[in-house]
């Protein structure tokens, strides 16, 4: 197995929204904000080359939305999804599978694009299977008022109409092997219904794609929960269980949204589980 970090673009979000009830005096120690209270956020995807499969985990937010839409997210830096895939030595036509941890726009928007020739939104990866799970897909397609702004029909419809949509069926407690993709998946419900957290064995290490269970290293403490989570108490329980499992098994965490830490390890302290070290991909 080979893996490649794919930087699909950086943006900014309100620090208060990212840390919920946690005071700014605490969260700004790990996630400093600018004068508008905005903090740096990455959209770091993961490309997995395993036997005859080339699997992309999440796709960032893409570029098909309006200029007004992107003004809310203060994009910065030069990264984009296609160039990052090309820099890893591949083309978008070689992607065999696209796996979405969940369908919030910043995780799935890059899976489709606006085709000026046909004047419609189409899937970007023409030769790939797109993977979600049925419960989450229905949750996204018929959203609650709280999440409606995060589930966008222009992201879902091209995938559904393409005939390339597939559903994962391995929902059990804890991490379970998914034969369709060749790695393990854990389902969690705090951030949104049936978010999927992948775990891969890489160079003898268990590498977990942390997605929005732990969006940045600053979110490791149990009460540090995003204001976006639909079930914050559930997130706290899921995160506590996961962190204990991670320390017991020496997991490395691949950070999707941490603009400054690509991969991190954890340690047990007298005050609980905390950040240990930060790694670049090539240091594993």
XYZ file of C-alpha atoms in Angstrom:
284
model
C 0.000 0.000 0.000
C 1.131 3.531 -0.840
C -0.551 6.682 0.415
C -0.304 10.309 -0.692
C -1.568 13.413 1.129
C -3.700 15.481 -1.243
C -4.060 19.156 -0.404
C -7.308 20.310 -2.004
C -7.260 23.899 -0.716
C -7.218 25.940 2.491
C -9.877 28.214 3.940
C -10.877 29.924 7.171
C -13.710 29.378 9.646
C -14.916 31.232 12.705
C -12.922 30.032 15.718
C -15.917 30.221 18.017
C -17.958 27.986 15.733
C -15.073 25.519 15.542
C -14.779 25.225 19.332
C -18.345 25.690 20.557
C -18.567 26.580 24.263
C -14.784 26.554 24.819
C -13.551 30.114 25.576
C -11.318 31.798 23.032
C -8.648 32.303 25.692
C -8.189 28.516 25.646
C -8.636 27.489 21.998
C -6.481 30.286 20.592
C -3.423 28.696 22.238
C -3.505 25.954 19.597
C -5.532 27.649 16.845
C -4.696 31.377 16.760
C -7.259 33.552 15.029
C -6.951 36.636 12.850
C -8.562 40.014 13.579
C -11.919 38.665 12.376
C -11.798 35.663 14.722
C -11.123 33.317 11.766
C -8.758 30.341 12.072
C -6.799 28.476 9.406
C -8.438 25.299 8.089
C -7.045 22.730 5.644
C -8.886 20.416 3.253
C -6.357 17.600 3.300
C -7.534 14.488 1.487
C -5.792 11.124 1.243
C -4.991 9.070 -1.858
C -4.590 5.336 -1.217
C -2.896 3.080 -3.772
C -3.704 -0.508 -2.844
C -3.261 -3.354 -5.341
C -5.417 -2.408 -8.347
C -7.323 0.344 -6.561
C -6.597 4.063 -6.331
C -8.902 5.415 -3.631
C -9.422 9.083 -2.817
C -10.709 9.785 0.696
C -12.738 13.023 0.626
C -12.428 15.698 -2.059
C -12.510 19.140 -0.408
C -15.111 21.738 -1.334
C -14.346 22.044 -5.051
C -14.735 25.194 -7.138
C -18.188 25.129 -8.730
C -19.938 27.413 -6.237
C -20.536 31.124 -6.744
C -18.091 33.885 -5.877
C -20.492 34.931 -3.113
C -20.355 31.425 -1.611
C -16.557 31.388 -1.440
C -16.412 34.849 0.135
C -17.737 33.269 3.344
C -14.795 30.865 3.535
C -11.796 33.115 2.843
C -9.797 30.678 0.739
C -6.031 31.064 0.936
C -2.946 29.364 -0.532
C -2.336 27.791 -3.920
C -3.523 24.201 -3.427
C -6.238 22.570 -5.501
C -7.459 18.998 -5.825
C -6.525 18.191 -9.429
C -3.014 19.667 -9.243
C -2.349 17.793 -5.993
C -3.429 14.487 -7.551
C -1.212 15.221 -10.565
C 1.709 16.086 -8.268
C 1.332 12.667 -6.635
C 1.877 11.147 -10.078
C -1.702 10.341 -11.083
C -4.542 11.701 -13.187
C -8.176 12.061 -12.177
C -9.111 9.347 -14.697
C -7.014 6.817 -12.763
C -9.056 7.181 -9.564
C -11.042 3.957 -9.073
C -12.924 4.889 -5.898
C -13.962 8.067 -4.088
C -14.807 7.552 -0.419
C -16.650 10.286 1.480
C -16.340 10.356 5.258
C -19.546 12.414 5.105
C -21.321 14.742 2.718
C -20.801 18.221 4.157
C -19.740 20.444 1.262
C -16.127 20.825 2.409
C -15.686 17.051 2.241
C -17.518 16.135 -0.972
C -17.831 19.275 -3.132
C -14.691 18.482 -5.126
C -16.224 15.232 -6.346
C -18.111 17.144 -9.042
C -17.618 20.214 -11.213
C -19.572 22.575 -13.442
C -19.053 21.608 -17.072
C -19.329 24.744 -19.187
C -19.762 22.680 -22.362
C -22.841 20.851 -21.093
C -23.941 23.649 -18.746
C -24.462 21.243 -15.845
C -22.734 19.776 -12.811
C -21.011 16.446 -13.466
C -18.846 13.991 -11.548
C -15.141 14.771 -11.766
C -13.937 11.181 -11.514
C -15.556 9.500 -14.513
C -14.071 6.041 -13.881
C -14.609 5.862 -10.128
C -17.155 4.369 -7.790
C -18.403 6.940 -5.276
C -18.903 5.574 -1.746
C -21.191 6.779 1.052
C -23.588 4.818 3.268
C -27.331 4.653 2.843
C -28.286 6.163 6.204
C -25.994 9.141 5.766
C -26.946 9.661 2.127
C -30.624 9.904 3.060
C -29.734 12.166 5.996
C -27.934 14.489 3.567
C -30.553 14.330 0.824
C -33.348 15.321 3.221
C -31.419 17.555 5.640
C -32.489 18.946 8.980
C -32.599 22.726 9.374
C -29.331 22.764 11.339
C -27.296 21.092 8.601
C -29.147 22.258 5.503
C -26.453 24.801 4.613
C -23.810 22.048 4.654
C -25.622 19.505 2.460
C -25.846 20.962 -1.034
C -27.974 19.382 -3.761
C -25.464 20.455 -6.410
C -22.920 18.155 -4.728
C -25.237 15.173 -4.336
C -27.256 15.215 -7.541
C -24.389 14.698 -10.058
C -23.212 11.646 -8.124
C -26.675 10.138 -7.890
C -27.448 10.751 -11.570
C -24.104 9.363 -12.724
C -24.940 5.809 -11.671
C -21.588 5.670 -9.856
C -22.988 5.885 -6.313
C -22.348 2.904 -4.024
C -23.151 2.303 -0.358
C -20.845 0.852 2.294
C -22.448 -1.968 4.275
C -20.213 -2.756 7.275
C -21.885 -0.847 10.075
C -20.983 -2.465 13.397
C -19.519 -1.203 16.650
C -15.878 -0.104 16.412
C -13.598 -0.517 13.414
C -14.641 -3.178 10.909
C -12.968 -4.292 7.705
C -14.584 -3.127 4.468
C -13.759 -5.622 1.741
C -14.870 -3.235 -1.015
C -12.077 -0.791 -0.195
C -9.495 -2.808 1.706
C -9.412 -0.826 4.956
C -11.329 -0.616 8.220
C -14.159 1.848 8.934
C -15.759 3.117 12.132
C -19.171 4.832 12.145
C -19.775 7.822 14.434
C -22.902 9.923 14.901
C -21.988 13.013 16.909
C -20.906 15.377 14.161
C -23.503 14.107 11.710
C -25.420 10.878 11.128
C -23.109 7.954 10.265
C -19.856 9.769 9.555
C -17.283 7.152 8.517
C -13.737 7.144 9.918
C -11.226 5.049 7.915
C -8.230 3.237 9.425
C -5.394 1.974 7.237
C -2.381 -0.166 8.057
C 0.621 1.641 6.609
C 4.247 0.655 7.197
C 3.173 -1.384 10.195
C 1.320 1.565 11.757
C -2.407 2.147 12.110
C -3.170 5.458 10.426
C -6.637 6.899 11.104
C -8.180 9.557 8.868
C -9.625 11.709 11.666
C -12.093 13.712 9.497
C -14.466 15.727 11.711
C -14.241 13.468 14.751
C -11.042 15.347 15.647
C -10.715 18.138 13.064
C -7.492 19.686 14.418
C -4.922 18.869 17.091
C -6.568 21.593 19.157
C -9.716 19.444 19.373
C -8.135 16.563 21.287
C -9.494 17.568 24.752
C -12.858 15.889 25.274
C -14.975 19.065 25.781
C -13.473 20.805 22.727
C -16.404 20.149 20.405
C -17.371 22.015 17.248
C -20.505 24.120 17.293
C -21.420 22.384 14.028
C -21.914 18.965 15.677
C -25.565 17.903 15.743
C -25.102 15.711 18.841
C -22.278 17.215 20.936
C -22.713 14.867 23.902
C -22.487 11.922 21.526
C -19.321 13.409 20.024
C -17.771 13.630 23.482
C -18.474 9.958 24.188
C -17.297 8.839 20.747
C -14.152 10.920 20.988
C -13.316 9.665 24.489
C -13.732 6.050 23.369
C -11.687 6.639 20.251
C -8.839 8.426 22.059
C -8.518 5.582 24.565
C -8.383 3.099 21.682
C -5.860 5.272 19.840
C -3.450 5.477 22.774
C -3.779 1.774 23.573
C -2.956 0.861 19.976
C -0.513 3.656 19.122
C -2.639 5.055 16.301
C -1.354 7.911 14.164
C -4.005 10.470 13.190
C -4.123 11.956 9.696
C -5.523 15.459 10.172
C -7.907 16.578 7.458
C -8.578 20.090 8.726
C -5.421 21.008 10.661
C -3.551 23.481 8.467
C -0.349 23.124 10.503
C -0.208 19.438 11.517
C -0.408 16.743 8.862
C -0.117 13.661 11.091
C -0.063 13.538 14.894
C 0.491 11.021 17.673
C -1.059 11.006 21.133
C 0.114 10.325 24.689
C -1.457 9.542 28.041
C -0.806 12.135 30.757
C -2.027 12.726 34.311
C -4.569 15.176 32.884
C -5.780 12.803 30.193
C -4.870 12.060 26.590
C -3.059 14.864 24.823
C -1.066 15.790 21.740
C 2.337 14.118 21.536
C 4.158 14.779 18.250
C 3.518 16.167 14.794
C 4.794 14.357 11.693
C 5.010 15.012 8.017
C 3.930 12.122 5.846
C 7.489 11.221 4.837
C 8.528 10.876 8.490
C 6.363 7.817 9.192
